[in-house]
Amino acid sequence: MTPRVVKTACPRDCYDTCSLLVTVEDGRIVKVQGDPDHPVTRGFTCPRGAADIKRTYSEERILYPHLRTPDGGFTRATWDEALDAVASRLKAVLAEHGPDSVLQLDYAGNIGLLTEPWAQRLWNALGAAVHDSTICSASGHAGLALHHGLTYGVEPDELQDKRLIVFWGFNAKVSAPHTWALAVKARNENGTIIVAVDPRKSDTAEAADIWLAPRPGSDIALVYGVARSLIERSLVDQAFIEEWTHGYEEFKEEALKWTGERVEEVTGLSPEQVESLADAYAGNNPSATMIGIGLQKSVYGADHVRAVSLIPPLLGLHRGFFYSSGQGRYFDQGLISGSRLTKKKRKVLSQVGLSETIERGDIKFLYVNNMNPAVTLPDQGALHRGLDREDLYTVVHETHWTETARHADVVLPAQTYLEKDDLVPGYSHSYATKSNGAVEPLGESQSETWVTVELARRLGLEEEWLYADPWAVLEEALGESFIDGTFEDLMGGATLKLKARSRDEYQTPTGRMEFASVKAAESGFDPLPLQHPLPGKEEGFTLLTTGIPKYTHTQFQDVYGPIPPIVWINPRDAARLRVADGDPVSLSNERGAIRVEAVVTDRVPRGVLWSPRLLKGLDGEPQNLLMPGDAQLIGGGPVFNSITVNVSP
Ligand SMILES: Nc1nc2c(c(=O)[nH]1)N[C@H]1C(S)=C(S)[C@@H](COP(=O)(O)OP(=O)(O)OC[C@H]3O[C@@H](n4cnc5c(=O)[nH]c(N)nc54)[C@H](O)[C@@H]3O)O[C@H]1N2
Ligand SMILES: Nc1nc2c(c(=O)[nH]1)N[C@H]1C(S)=C(S)[C@@H](COP(=O)(O)OP(=O)(O)OC[C@H]3O[C@@H](n4cnc5c(=O)[nH]c(N)nc54)[C@H](O)[C@@H]3O)O[C@H]1N2
Ligand code: SF4
Ligand SMILES: [Mo]
């Protein structure tokens, strides 16, 4: 048979949402390529896209439903047996403990609309408990909302027109390689300056023109240092500030308190370094301030994001920042997920704090899909004690045999994005393409749309919308959402751009961009983001954990092997602790300990460690044993990057 090329969209939890061309020969995928015509993908994939063939046909694929056996193993079952078992237990739990004891635990393993939000329909219909989706970016959104209303801003395909691009707590070269490539293109073609603000020498920092390394958690002081430098030299856009903003005087008063000396004390950056960033901003308008999700994963992470977002308006820019842009979109997500259709009120649980909730036994029925919480949630000690509870019944719909699947009572095989049709508007750029299934589903794997209907029937649910045609629902939700075409065009294979809101609209109480936030004051937060004290030396090392190129969280270890169990440590810290390169060391705190191999490098400053995120230690211990389930005050996000640990040889 002649090879066929199928257009799909990579639905992984990733900024870039690539358009991919998949070559199929004799019913098998033989090649996955980046779409050369897509304005962001521009013809290449990352190492994960490239490895999708291996991951699809991996030995770790779940091909059939499985039921747990009394000896703790699994036995293969038919779909009928598995779904009947799930439905009968679910009915019993609902009858005995009520909907608050039932939880669907999902995240963004596949962000396709017929995968992620669609799979929430059943649980919306049941009125089950719901988590608040705070594990990733929520606190940054909540922080931005205080000053700007909705959180949309610069889009990656606008980088070409910028004279300065600042990646702030954003390791784009690794976490958003296509966005990074657009920045490099602007540099090569227009001389755009690239800045990185990152405490460690990330791949992005290494490749930037200017790299500033404030201490972790000191970004607010740095922002005020930059602002003071701009204000004192009259480099701010006074006319813009007067016309469009609120609360500038308060902001200015705080900024003027941040002398070079005081900023240096907190951030470790010299007055010259701070001024160099102010100069870069003042001399290179327009700029794009690219705020990373990594910036907000610490105890005051929302405040970091708030502060950084206040620089662009000083220079007269409407929403001159980027922070995963999903919120500006005009489509009806609540229709797709059913949250707008259900009449039931759902109990909301902190996702970041779920380990403790599950350990406590509040949940009796757990349905996991699109997530691998048995590795990725913080407070793994508590989570595993919870998952082992006799009175908890766990169902996992998964493509691969993850740690979470191995803990399940019932395992349901899921299709990868290469085996089903979907629609994937991402959370960064605004282009959408229909994602077409390239090959027949492997084994007996089934889609989220199919499983939802099968379970709804078995539960006897009567809400008509549970049985609706998914594509008709998508058309209703998105039909009017595109600038340059119709839903029909999209179905025909066109790449369309979603409509965007106006950049000079601010959905705040004053209708203006608010330097001092009215809503923050009303909610009991500081109207301005304020720098909080950093942990002292006696509290140990700050451990930063971030993604690396070959893995998406826990995925692709079946292709590339285990995530390297390493930790970067500064040479002077290593000498003091008598640790040599390659030595095993123990990282520990009050929650647990993991053993990893030391990499002695000046890419981290003294007092700071870095590890690839979600690694398993040399003895198989999950990294997130060390992470607390504490939620941030603003937005409820996680605190991964502000935890402290001790290092011992
Ligand atoms: N230490 C530390 N921990 C962290 C973080 C950190 O920075 N440091 N970051 C946090 C962040 S930002 C995030 S987003 C989370 C990510 O946490 P998770 O979302 O749990 O991460 P993944 O390992 O990608 O798990 C996604 C799962 O979805 C499955 N999947 C893929 N496609 C489909 C599909 O079509 N259908 C179904 N049913 N399943 C599918 C994959 O096989 C995979 O097992 O981790 C958090 N954990
Ligand atoms: N290859 C790959 N790409 C991914 C993912 C993946 O797993 N693998 N996951 C995707 C997901 S879900 C997410 S959330 C994103 C995350 O991707 P990013 O938004 O880039 O965030 P991180 O990689 O967590 O961290 C970015 C940088 O912030 C720095 N940082 C940490 N603390 C601070 C601080 O206090 N101040 C400053 N200025 N910087 C700090 C870290 O050193 C790190 O280099 O990546 C997405 N892309
Ligand atoms: S993981 Fe991200 S960069 Fe890689 S192919 Fe998918 S969307 Fe593109
Ligand atoms: Mo994330």
PDB file of C-alpha atoms in Angstrom, residues 257-382:
ATOM      1  CA  LYS A 257      11.891  52.083  48.474  1.00  0.00           C
ATOM      2  CA  TRP A 258      13.948  49.561  46.536  1.00  0.00           C
ATOM      3  CA  THR A 259      17.394  51.112  46.370  1.00  0.00           C
ATOM      4  CA  GLY A 260      20.094  49.271  44.465  1.00  0.00           C
ATOM      5  CA  GLU A 261      21.584  48.183  47.748  1.00  0.00           C
ATOM      6  CA  ARG A 262      18.357  46.756  49.085  1.00  0.00           C
ATOM      7  CA  VAL A 263      17.630  44.920  45.836  1.00  0.00           C
ATOM      8  CA  GLU A 264      21.119  43.441  45.894  1.00  0.00           C
ATOM      9  CA  GLU A 265      20.686  42.249  49.454  1.00  0.00           C
ATOM     10  CA  VAL A 266      17.578  40.259  48.513  1.00  0.00           C
ATOM     11  CA  THR A 267      18.299  39.168  44.944  1.00  0.00           C
ATOM     12  CA  GLY A 268      22.096  38.935  44.933  1.00  0.00           C
ATOM     13  CA  LEU A 269      22.139  41.076  41.755  1.00  0.00           C
ATOM     14  CA  SER A 270      24.294  44.195  41.567  1.00  0.00           C
ATOM     15  CA  PRO A 271      22.763  47.622  40.857  1.00  0.00           C
ATOM     16  CA  GLU A 272      24.478  47.519  37.433  1.00  0.00           C
ATOM     17  CA  GLN A 273      22.784  44.225  36.584  1.00  0.00           C
ATOM     18  CA  VAL A 274      19.391  45.536  37.615  1.00  0.00           C
ATOM     19  CA  GLU A 275      19.936  48.692  35.616  1.00  0.00           C
ATOM     20  CA  SER A 276      20.983  46.658  32.581  1.00  0.00           C
ATOM     21  CA  LEU A 277      17.555  45.029  32.582  1.00  0.00           C
ATOM     22  CA  ALA A 278      15.835  48.410  33.003  1.00  0.00           C
ATOM     23  CA  ASP A 279      17.910  49.742  30.092  1.00  0.00           C
ATOM     24  CA  ALA A 280      17.046  46.764  27.940  1.00  0.00           C
ATOM     25  CA  TYR A 281      13.347  47.417  28.549  1.00  0.00           C
ATOM     26  CA  ALA A 282      13.564  51.170  28.038  1.00  0.00           C
ATOM     27  CA  GLY A 283      15.704  51.006  24.909  1.00  0.00           C
ATOM     28  CA  ASN A 284      13.925  48.157  23.128  1.00  0.00           C
ATOM     29  CA  ASN A 285      10.229  48.806  22.895  1.00  0.00           C
ATOM     30  CA  PRO A 286       8.081  46.871  22.128  1.00  0.00           C
ATOM     31  CA  SER A 287       9.076  43.989  24.337  1.00  0.00           C
ATOM     32  CA  ALA A 288       7.472  40.683  25.242  1.00  0.00           C
ATOM     33  CA  THR A 289       7.734  39.518  28.839  1.00  0.00           C
ATOM     34  CA  MET A 290       7.318  35.755  28.676  1.00  0.00           C
ATOM     35  CA  ILE A 291       6.286  34.566  32.130  1.00  0.00           C
ATOM     36  CA  GLY A 292       6.959  30.891  32.794  1.00  0.00           C
ATOM     37  CA  ILE A 293       4.784  28.549  34.784  1.00  0.00           C
ATOM     38  CA  GLY A 294       7.966  27.695  36.688  1.00  0.00           C
ATOM     39  CA  LEU A 295       8.030  31.225  38.114  1.00  0.00           C
ATOM     40  CA  GLN A 296       4.847  30.623  40.070  1.00  0.00           C
ATOM     41  CA  LYS A 297       5.457  27.201  41.604  1.00  0.00           C
ATOM     42  CA  SER A 298       6.575  28.502  44.959  1.00  0.00           C
ATOM     43  CA  VAL A 299       4.989  29.695  48.133  1.00  0.00           C
ATOM     44  CA  TYR A 300       4.551  33.269  46.853  1.00  0.00           C
ATOM     45  CA  GLY A 301       4.514  32.260  43.204  1.00  0.00           C
ATOM     46  CA  ALA A 302       1.349  34.171  42.343  1.00  0.00           C
ATOM     47  CA  ASP A 303       3.024  37.319  43.681  1.00  0.00           C
ATOM     48  CA  HIS A 304       6.072  36.717  41.468  1.00  0.00           C
ATOM     49  CA  VAL A 305       3.829  36.644  38.418  1.00  0.00           C
ATOM     50  CA  ARG A 306       1.848  39.687  39.572  1.00  0.00           C
ATOM     51  CA  ALA A 307       5.042  41.682  39.978  1.00  0.00           C
ATOM     52  CA  VAL A 308       6.607  40.737  36.650  1.00  0.00           C
ATOM     53  CA  SER A 309       3.368  41.572  34.823  1.00  0.00           C
ATOM     54  CA  LEU A 310       3.594  45.159  36.111  1.00  0.00           C
ATOM     55  CA  ILE A 311       6.697  45.992  34.063  1.00  0.00           C
ATOM     56  CA  PRO A 312       5.120  46.123  30.559  1.00  0.00           C
ATOM     57  CA  PRO A 313       2.519  48.797  31.435  1.00  0.00           C
ATOM     58  CA  LEU A 314       5.330  51.022  32.742  1.00  0.00           C
ATOM     59  CA  LEU A 315       6.592  51.037  29.166  1.00  0.00           C
ATOM     60  CA  GLY A 316       3.216  51.770  27.654  1.00  0.00           C
ATOM     61  CA  LEU A 317       2.327  48.230  26.606  1.00  0.00           C
ATOM     62  CA  HIS A 318      -1.133  46.751  26.831  1.00  0.00           C
ATOM     63  CA  ARG A 319      -0.746  43.186  28.120  1.00  0.00           C
ATOM     64  CA  GLY A 320       2.889  43.047  27.053  1.00  0.00           C
ATOM     65  CA  PHE A 321       3.251  39.754  28.855  1.00  0.00           C
ATOM     66  CA  PHE A 322       2.638  36.137  27.901  1.00  0.00           C
ATOM     67  CA  TYR A 323       1.348  33.605  30.403  1.00  0.00           C
ATOM     68  CA  SER A 324      -0.321  30.518  28.936  1.00  0.00           C
ATOM     69  CA  SER A 325      -2.985  32.436  27.026  1.00  0.00           C
ATOM     70  CA  GLY A 326      -6.009  30.120  27.114  1.00  0.00           C
ATOM     71  CA  GLN A 327      -8.177  32.584  29.010  1.00  0.00           C
ATOM     72  CA  GLY A 328      -8.735  35.089  26.235  1.00  0.00           C
ATOM     73  CA  ARG A 329     -10.596  32.581  24.072  1.00  0.00           C
ATOM     74  CA  TYR A 330     -14.211  32.855  23.082  1.00  0.00           C
ATOM     75  CA  PHE A 331     -15.436  29.307  23.250  1.00  0.00           C
ATOM     76  CA  ASP A 332     -17.754  27.458  25.480  1.00  0.00           C
ATOM     77  CA  GLN A 333     -15.572  25.117  27.530  1.00  0.00           C
ATOM     78  CA  GLY A 334     -18.406  24.594  30.061  1.00  0.00           C
ATOM     79  CA  LEU A 335     -20.612  23.144  27.365  1.00  0.00           C
ATOM     80  CA  ILE A 336     -17.952  20.607  26.418  1.00  0.00           C
ATOM     81  CA  SER A 337     -17.172  19.557  29.993  1.00  0.00           C
ATOM     82  CA  GLY A 338     -20.813  19.702  31.060  1.00  0.00           C
ATOM     83  CA  SER A 339     -20.043  22.039  33.964  1.00  0.00           C
ATOM     84  CA  ARG A 340     -22.514  24.524  32.481  1.00  0.00           C
ATOM     85  CA  LEU A 341     -25.156  21.836  31.899  1.00  0.00           C
ATOM     86  CA  THR A 342     -25.298  20.081  35.216  1.00  0.00           C
ATOM     87  CA  LYS A 343     -27.717  21.232  37.870  1.00  0.00           C
ATOM     88  CA  LYS A 344     -25.695  19.584  40.617  1.00  0.00           C
ATOM     89  CA  LYS A 345     -23.416  21.449  42.966  1.00  0.00           C
ATOM     90  CA  ARG A 346     -20.044  19.791  43.309  1.00  0.00           C
ATOM     91  CA  LYS A 347     -17.765  19.723  46.315  1.00  0.00           C
ATOM     92  CA  VAL A 348     -14.447  21.338  45.349  1.00  0.00           C
ATOM     93  CA  LEU A 349     -11.197  19.810  46.617  1.00  0.00           C
ATOM     94  CA  SER A 350      -7.679  21.196  46.418  1.00  0.00           C
ATOM     95  CA  GLN A 351      -5.797  19.198  43.778  1.00  0.00           C
ATOM     96  CA  VAL A 352      -2.473  20.182  45.326  1.00  0.00           C
ATOM     97  CA  GLY A 353      -3.697  18.911  48.691  1.00  0.00           C
ATOM     98  CA  LEU A 354      -5.351  15.721  47.416  1.00  0.00           C
ATOM     99  CA  SER A 355      -2.790  13.311  48.831  1.00  0.00           C
ATOM    100  CA  GLU A 356      -3.900  14.101  52.352  1.00  0.00           C
ATOM    101  CA  THR A 357      -7.585  14.018  51.388  1.00  0.00           C
ATOM    102  CA  ILE A 358      -7.152  10.552  49.922  1.00  0.00           C
ATOM    103  CA  GLU A 359      -5.052   9.364  52.858  1.00  0.00           C
ATOM    104  CA  ARG A 360      -7.787  10.522  55.232  1.00  0.00           C
ATOM    105  CA  GLY A 361     -10.313   8.304  53.466  1.00  0.00           C
ATOM    106  CA  ASP A 362     -12.669  11.063  52.306  1.00  0.00           C
ATOM    107  CA  ILE A 363     -12.720   9.508  48.831  1.00  0.00           C
ATOM    108  CA  LYS A 364     -14.163   6.022  48.346  1.00  0.00           C
ATOM    109  CA  PHE A 365     -14.237   5.925  44.555  1.00  0.00           C
ATOM    110  CA  LEU A 366     -11.413   7.412  42.488  1.00  0.00           C
ATOM    111  CA  TYR A 367     -11.505   7.579  38.688  1.00  0.00           C
ATOM    112  CA  VAL A 368      -8.144   8.620  37.249  1.00  0.00           C
ATOM    113  CA  ASN A 369      -7.566   9.571  33.643  1.00  0.00           C
ATOM    114  CA  ASN A 370      -5.124  11.810  31.787  1.00  0.00           C
ATOM    115  CA  MET A 371      -2.851  11.945  34.835  1.00  0.00           C
ATOM    116  CA  ASN A 372      -0.277   9.883  36.688  1.00  0.00           C
ATOM    117  CA  PRO A 373      -0.856  11.137  40.238  1.00  0.00           C
ATOM    118  CA  ALA A 374       0.984   8.223  41.883  1.00  0.00           C
ATOM    119  CA  VAL A 375       4.151  10.070  40.823  1.00  0.00           C
ATOM    120  CA  THR A 376       3.193  13.651  40.040  1.00  0.00           C
ATOM    121  CA  LEU A 377       1.124  14.864  43.013  1.00  0.00           C
ATOM    122  CA  PRO A 378       3.022  16.368  45.935  1.00  0.00           C
ATOM    123  CA  ASP A 379       3.110  14.530  49.273  1.00  0.00           C
ATOM    124  CA  GLN A 380       3.587  11.068  47.750  1.00  0.00           C
ATOM    125  CA  GLY A 381       3.958   9.446  51.162  1.00  0.00           C
ATOM    126  CA  ALA A 382       0.397  10.370  52.093  1.00  0.00           C
TER     127      ALA A 382
END
